[in-house]
Amino acid sequence: MKISIYGTGYVGLVTGACLAEAGHHVLCMDVDADKIARLNRGEIPIHEPGLEEIVERCVTARRLRFTTDFQAAVEHGLLQFIAVGTPSSDDGSADLKYVQAVATEIGMSLNRYAVVLTKSTVPVGTAETVRQRVSEALAQRGVQVEFDVASNPEFLKEGAAIEDFNKPDRIIVGTDSERVRKLMRECYAPFNRNHNKLMFMDVPSAELTKYAANGMLATKISFMNEIANIAERVGADVEAVRQGIGSDPRIGYHFIYPGCGYGGSCFPKDLRALGWFAQQVGYDAPLIRSVEVVNQRQKRTLFAKLDRALGGVAGRTIAIWGLSFKPNTDDMRDAPSRDLMAQLWEAGAKVQAYDPQAMRECEQLYGERDDLRLVASKEAALDGADALAICTEWQEFRALDVELLASHLVSRVIVDGRNLYDPTTMREAGFNYLCVGRPG
């Protein structure tokens, strides 16, 4: 099939690469000329395991191309996926200006039947807005062209997006058209062989499903952080509690790990957008608001523990392991590390930080400053540091090297926002080890 994708960010690039790998002919379009030039040179602007190799193979096979030409993209695809960003507005709503702009451009160039699909995370009613934008542009041209609009939300985890796309739990399509259903079955046939994962539903339900999924996962995380904070105050071990409740099949073990809060491009933005949308339709949603309130408070716990353990952080040097919001990505959007660094700098501390993938992103965000030193290894981050804060559970941080930590940390203070180590072992080794919801 010939497929056009608008937006070469995380969702658009992964979607385009995986569809091309399956044999479709994909043209990815973006208005960012520099990004398209980099992609045409084989440079991948994001870190996602396996993505670079797939892009290289598909570009070589001429099944995947990149362009800044809107008209070329519209003319290419029978399926037109909108995968542009929907950032948060000041009031928390999803900013749909990029989605609407793409819809208008499609209408200005469309000359034969196509299906326009919203792949971006968008509030209920967006597909109808897209339909209106395309229709208005066609009317402005004085032409009549048949087209359909459908919802096909993505469910990709950063760091595991290739696996998620190739082996999906479900493929949700919102449409009332049998013609669209047939085309989507054809599109996703390579990913739907073991058993039928396609779920067709009405468009509003498909749009709401994406928000509901992210809202539920974020709720589990915030709930476990609340339990962890209670455990700290009563001497309980949240790890034992986690195993105790996770064994219940109604709850399960996924997304019940306490820590220093969630981040990334989805959960914070989508929770705000869902709460805003609920208000717009006349429903007060206190639980949804509370999930984000709890998360923001949880992000401040690392600083509070460091400040208390050191008797103040002014003039101190703090080592930070992990800058990305989760492992296997370089994404620092809403990452807990950013909240911690901001608090440390405000209190007069200096930061020495290391991350396996997010160093360039951190440099672009903060530039050169006297109170931030980005180093090339986890060992270098410890040099002369008064304390260590762990913000991301990268695999290379999991192996405990007591001698390394003891020889570098002046105050032997470790604040672990991801509960990587055993508290008893750390205490016996002479560390003041402060984690999340565990004794000590």
XYZ file of C-alpha atoms in Angstrom:
440
model
C 0.000 0.000 0.000
C 1.055 3.606 -0.532
C 1.041 5.442 2.787
C 1.793 9.059 3.677
C 2.690 10.114 7.207
C 2.713 13.723 8.395
C 5.185 14.357 11.201
C 8.547 12.640 11.695
C 8.638 12.822 15.457
C 8.547 9.795 17.679
C 5.191 8.408 16.531
C 5.468 9.319 12.868
C 8.982 7.997 12.341
C 8.418 4.709 14.162
C 5.092 4.169 12.377
C 6.585 4.948 8.981
C 9.619 2.738 9.505
C 7.623 -0.261 10.738
C 5.028 -0.013 7.962
C 7.810 0.211 5.378
C 9.602 -2.754 6.951
C 6.389 -4.745 6.480
C 6.420 -4.015 2.741
C 4.333 -0.861 2.351
C 5.628 2.154 0.432
C 5.820 5.047 2.877
C 6.467 8.744 2.354
C 7.095 10.698 5.559
C 6.484 14.433 5.351
C 7.605 17.155 7.777
C 7.807 20.954 7.581
C 11.141 20.869 9.440
C 13.584 20.984 6.520
C 16.607 20.382 8.748
C 15.076 17.230 10.201
C 14.190 15.908 6.742
C 17.728 16.653 5.524
C 19.143 14.730 8.470
C 16.833 11.782 7.827
C 17.825 11.741 4.176
C 21.459 11.564 5.335
C 20.602 8.582 7.519
C 20.682 10.528 10.797
C 17.938 9.526 13.251
C 16.861 12.466 15.459
C 15.642 10.293 18.354
C 17.057 7.336 20.243
C 14.894 4.247 19.924
C 16.463 0.765 19.974
C 16.353 -0.835 16.514
C 14.920 2.180 14.690
C 18.092 3.282 12.901
C 18.643 -0.154 11.374
C 15.046 -0.396 10.109
C 15.172 3.074 8.560
C 18.457 2.266 6.834
C 17.108 -0.985 5.380
C 13.859 0.550 4.164
C 15.492 3.629 2.655
C 17.936 1.368 0.799
C 15.003 -0.740 -0.439
C 13.243 2.497 -1.542
C 10.151 1.701 0.545
C 10.729 4.651 2.881
C 11.280 8.248 1.752
C 11.270 11.664 3.407
C 10.060 14.995 2.043
C 9.016 18.546 2.925
C 6.584 18.655 -0.012
C 2.957 18.586 1.181
C 1.533 18.098 -2.299
C 3.826 15.151 -2.998
C 2.739 13.503 0.251
C -0.971 14.018 -0.464
C -0.599 12.646 -3.974
C 1.347 9.598 -2.730
C -0.814 7.968 -0.095
C -4.097 6.125 -0.173
C -3.777 6.208 3.622
C -2.840 9.589 5.102
C -1.681 9.355 8.731
C -1.549 12.555 10.790
C 1.150 12.012 13.424
C 2.123 15.564 14.370
C 2.539 16.834 17.915
C -0.331 17.890 20.158
C 1.467 19.817 22.927
C -0.233 21.174 26.019
C -1.734 24.641 25.873
C -1.530 26.935 28.886
C -4.962 25.767 30.061
C -3.994 22.084 29.794
C -5.877 21.386 26.577
C -4.246 19.638 23.636
C -3.059 22.176 21.075
C -4.476 20.942 17.758
C -3.069 23.643 15.485
C -0.635 21.243 13.781
C -3.326 18.599 13.250
C -5.668 21.208 11.802
C -2.943 22.642 9.563
C -2.202 19.211 8.093
C -5.919 18.577 7.480
C -6.199 21.860 5.593
C -3.120 21.085 3.490
C -4.533 17.663 2.612
C -7.742 19.303 1.442
C -5.811 21.832 -0.645
C -4.078 19.066 -2.640
C -6.397 16.039 -2.549
C -7.544 14.911 -6.002
C -8.673 11.300 -5.439
C -10.082 9.136 -2.675
C -7.985 8.779 0.492
C -8.430 7.880 4.133
C -7.204 10.513 6.589
C -6.290 8.932 9.915
C -5.461 10.652 13.200
C -2.513 8.789 14.729
C -1.689 11.623 17.129
C -3.231 11.596 20.596
C -6.222 13.894 20.210
C -9.409 14.646 22.206
C -12.814 13.356 21.253
C -14.186 15.310 18.314
C -10.867 15.849 16.539
C -11.655 13.481 13.675
C -14.771 15.520 12.971
C -12.681 18.699 13.046
C -10.274 17.114 10.552
C -13.215 16.197 8.320
C -14.443 19.797 8.393
C -10.997 21.210 7.623
C -10.500 18.923 4.626
C -14.037 19.679 3.355
C -13.543 23.431 3.730
C -10.286 23.316 1.769
C -11.916 21.262 -0.992
C -14.819 23.720 -1.136
C -12.384 26.607 -1.346
C -10.901 24.955 -4.432
C -14.368 24.359 -5.852
C -13.872 20.593 -6.174
C -15.589 17.522 -4.806
C -13.357 14.608 -3.789
C -14.506 11.623 -1.757
C -12.529 10.900 1.411
C -12.948 9.252 4.809
C -11.627 10.221 8.216
C -10.832 7.640 10.901
C -9.078 7.395 14.258
C -6.114 5.038 14.695
C -4.403 5.934 17.980
C -0.883 4.746 18.730
C 0.098 2.685 21.783
C 3.889 2.833 21.661
C 6.181 2.798 24.688
C 9.359 4.803 24.262
C 12.290 2.413 24.455
C 10.165 -0.499 23.198
C 8.275 1.125 20.327
C 9.477 -1.213 17.581
C 8.371 -4.265 19.559
C 5.064 -2.600 20.398
C 4.316 -1.775 16.768
C 5.364 -5.142 15.358
C 3.669 -7.188 18.087
C 0.750 -5.047 19.226
C -1.646 -5.932 22.021
C -4.421 -4.303 20.011
C -4.885 -2.188 16.897
C -7.752 0.228 17.442
C -9.552 1.858 14.537
C -12.453 4.238 14.918
C -14.644 4.296 11.829
C -18.197 3.730 10.604
C -17.063 2.871 7.066
C -16.768 -0.679 5.784
C -14.442 0.598 3.070
C -12.063 1.925 5.727
C -12.271 -1.326 7.682
C -11.211 -3.260 4.597
C -8.272 -0.939 3.932
C -7.102 -1.057 7.548
C -7.231 -4.843 7.552
C -4.956 -4.752 4.509
C -2.631 -2.185 6.075
C -2.179 -4.090 9.325
C -2.291 -7.643 7.932
C 1.472 -8.159 8.490
C 1.021 -7.361 12.204
C -2.167 -9.347 12.687
C -1.273 -12.933 11.812
C -1.204 -14.753 15.158
C -4.724 -13.764 16.163
C -7.016 -10.883 15.300
C -5.835 -7.766 17.129
C -7.879 -5.282 15.130
C -10.635 -3.670 17.172
C -13.117 -1.559 15.233
C -15.301 0.907 17.096
C -16.939 4.291 16.656
C -14.627 7.272 16.297
C -15.297 8.959 19.687
C -14.633 5.679 21.514
C -11.323 5.212 19.692
C -10.247 8.761 20.515
C -11.168 8.337 24.184
C -9.511 4.912 24.463
C -6.024 6.391 24.027
C -6.552 8.907 26.835
C -8.147 6.275 29.043
C -5.175 3.931 28.583
C -2.585 6.545 29.518
C -4.768 7.809 32.346
C -5.092 4.329 33.844
C -1.338 3.658 33.670
C -0.492 7.024 35.211
C -3.054 6.394 37.946
C -1.372 3.115 38.896
C 1.987 4.849 39.184
C 0.681 7.700 41.331
C -1.273 5.302 43.525
C 1.845 3.235 44.233
C 3.785 6.401 45.016
C 1.114 7.325 47.548
C 1.422 3.868 49.122
C 5.225 4.224 49.149
C 4.991 7.549 50.977
C 2.709 5.993 53.575
C 5.092 3.020 53.913
C 7.996 5.352 54.711
C 6.050 6.856 57.576
C 4.958 3.584 59.181
C 8.083 1.457 58.636
C 6.582 -0.811 55.972
C 8.414 -2.030 52.861
C 6.641 -1.018 49.665
C 8.487 -3.740 47.740
C 6.759 -6.383 49.863
C 3.465 -4.542 49.388
C 4.039 -4.433 45.622
C 4.553 -8.167 45.443
C 1.581 -8.757 47.686
C -0.874 -6.821 45.549
C 0.733 -7.714 42.230
C 0.004 -11.384 42.807
C -3.682 -10.538 42.537
C -4.535 -11.092 38.843
C -7.052 -8.259 39.027
C -4.150 -5.877 39.700
C -1.058 -7.488 38.159
C 2.579 -6.424 38.383
C 2.729 -3.904 35.550
C 3.067 -0.209 36.404
C 3.054 -0.657 40.179
C 6.689 0.277 40.774
C 7.032 3.324 43.025
C 9.646 5.941 42.210
C 10.315 9.626 41.703
C 7.389 10.206 39.359
C 6.535 9.694 35.715
C 7.515 11.974 32.836
C 7.811 11.849 29.067
C 5.797 13.190 26.188
C 2.536 11.362 26.954
C 1.378 10.874 30.531
C 1.735 14.451 31.860
C 0.330 16.040 28.703
C -2.491 13.541 28.271
C -3.629 13.702 31.907
C -3.866 17.481 31.674
C -5.740 17.266 28.386
C -8.156 14.641 29.706
C -8.931 16.720 32.790
C -9.486 19.812 30.643
C -11.737 17.941 28.231
C -13.831 16.530 31.089
C -14.469 20.079 32.286
C -15.476 21.175 28.794
C -18.196 18.537 28.648
C -19.499 19.476 32.082
C -17.900 16.757 34.221
C -15.682 17.344 37.244
C -12.942 14.647 37.285
C -11.100 14.939 40.633
C -9.349 11.587 40.318
C -7.749 12.552 36.998
C -6.564 15.870 38.444
C -5.206 14.163 41.547
C -3.048 11.757 39.556
C -1.029 14.646 38.146
C -0.971 16.500 41.489
C 0.499 13.422 43.189
C 3.059 13.046 40.404
C 4.240 16.634 40.666
C 4.638 16.241 44.412
C 6.530 12.972 43.965
C 9.069 14.637 41.689
C 10.036 16.920 44.587
C 10.790 14.099 47.021
C 14.350 13.493 45.800
C 15.391 17.040 46.589
C 13.714 16.950 49.999
C 15.611 13.776 50.928
C 18.940 15.151 49.700
C 18.453 18.444 51.505
C 17.554 16.678 54.748
C 20.378 14.110 54.565
C 23.060 16.717 53.822
C 21.745 19.375 56.187
C 21.264 21.661 53.182
C 22.606 21.450 49.652
C 23.965 24.976 49.194
C 27.557 24.763 47.996
C 27.318 20.979 47.536
C 27.989 18.968 44.403
C 25.345 16.378 43.573
C 25.954 13.528 41.139
C 22.944 12.519 39.047
C 22.657 9.161 37.300
C 19.985 9.248 34.613
C 18.500 12.267 32.849
C 15.932 10.739 30.470
C 12.461 10.127 31.860
C 12.899 6.364 31.399
C 15.586 3.958 30.106
C 16.270 3.316 26.408
C 15.344 6.809 25.267
C 16.953 10.246 25.149
C 13.647 11.989 25.882
C 13.834 14.434 28.794
C 10.372 15.923 28.459
C 8.895 16.310 31.965
C 11.667 14.043 33.314
C 12.070 13.917 37.123
C 15.748 14.795 36.656
C 14.737 18.230 35.374
C 12.677 18.983 38.484
C 15.537 17.839 40.703
C 18.175 19.927 38.900
C 15.980 23.024 39.004
C 15.530 22.642 42.766
C 19.246 21.991 43.341
C 20.271 25.053 41.343
C 17.753 27.236 43.119
C 19.194 26.081 46.448
C 22.781 26.829 45.388
C 24.054 23.339 44.536
C 26.065 22.146 41.555
C 25.214 19.130 39.406
C 27.438 16.511 37.779
C 25.283 14.364 35.536
C 25.573 11.293 33.337
C 23.078 9.505 31.108
C 23.830 6.830 28.476
C 21.735 8.572 25.796
C 20.382 11.949 26.916
C 23.593 13.982 27.239
C 23.114 15.834 23.949
C 19.482 16.537 24.789
C 20.494 17.925 28.188
C 23.122 20.137 26.587
C 20.574 21.491 24.124
C 18.108 22.194 26.939
C 20.471 23.950 29.344
C 23.516 24.995 27.340
C 26.686 25.906 29.221
C 26.293 26.898 32.844
C 28.679 26.959 35.786
C 26.489 24.782 37.989
C 26.091 21.919 35.480
C 28.830 19.522 34.402
C 27.947 16.770 31.940
C 30.374 13.872 32.126
C 31.151 10.801 30.041
C 30.546 8.024 32.569
C 28.756 7.161 35.791
C 32.138 6.994 37.520
C 33.065 10.511 36.418
C 29.786 11.839 37.793
C 30.844 10.681 41.260
C 34.191 12.517 41.309
C 34.134 14.921 44.214
C 30.383 14.589 44.668
C 28.791 14.961 48.083
C 25.845 12.726 47.226
C 24.337 10.660 44.422
C 20.773 10.895 43.110
C 19.442 8.178 40.787
C 16.655 9.374 38.522
C 16.522 6.733 35.748
C 16.810 2.949 36.033
C 19.273 2.383 33.190
C 20.645 -1.161 33.118
C 24.238 -0.056 33.692
C 23.262 1.477 37.035
C 21.785 -1.743 38.404
C 25.041 -3.588 39.154
C 26.093 -2.463 42.636
C 29.757 -1.444 43.040
C 30.095 -0.616 46.717
C 33.821 0.154 46.516
C 33.309 2.616 43.682
C 30.577 4.470 45.527
C 32.433 4.465 48.848
C 35.643 5.820 47.319
C 33.955 8.728 45.559
C 31.013 9.967 47.628
C 32.152 12.415 50.290
C 29.063 12.074 52.486
C 28.064 8.532 51.467
C 24.542 9.755 50.775
C 22.562 8.062 48.007
C 19.011 9.052 47.135
C 17.609 6.382 44.834
C 14.472 7.414 42.999
C 14.139 4.010 41.308
C 14.802 1.556 44.185
C 17.686 -0.174 42.405
C 19.523 -1.530 45.445
C 18.748 -3.474 48.596
C 18.470 -1.105 51.580
C 19.958 -3.574 54.066
C 23.017 -4.187 51.887
C 23.549 -0.461 51.470
C 23.233 0.268 55.179
C 25.654 -2.519 56.071
C 28.126 -1.007 53.604
C 27.959 2.271 55.499
C 25.758 4.331 53.197
C 22.932 6.645 54.100
C 20.693 5.092 51.459
C 17.344 6.780 50.948
C 14.999 5.182 48.437
C 11.226 5.240 47.896
C 8.951 3.514 50.393
C 11.512 1.106 51.818
C 12.938 0.861 55.398
C 15.922 3.037 56.215
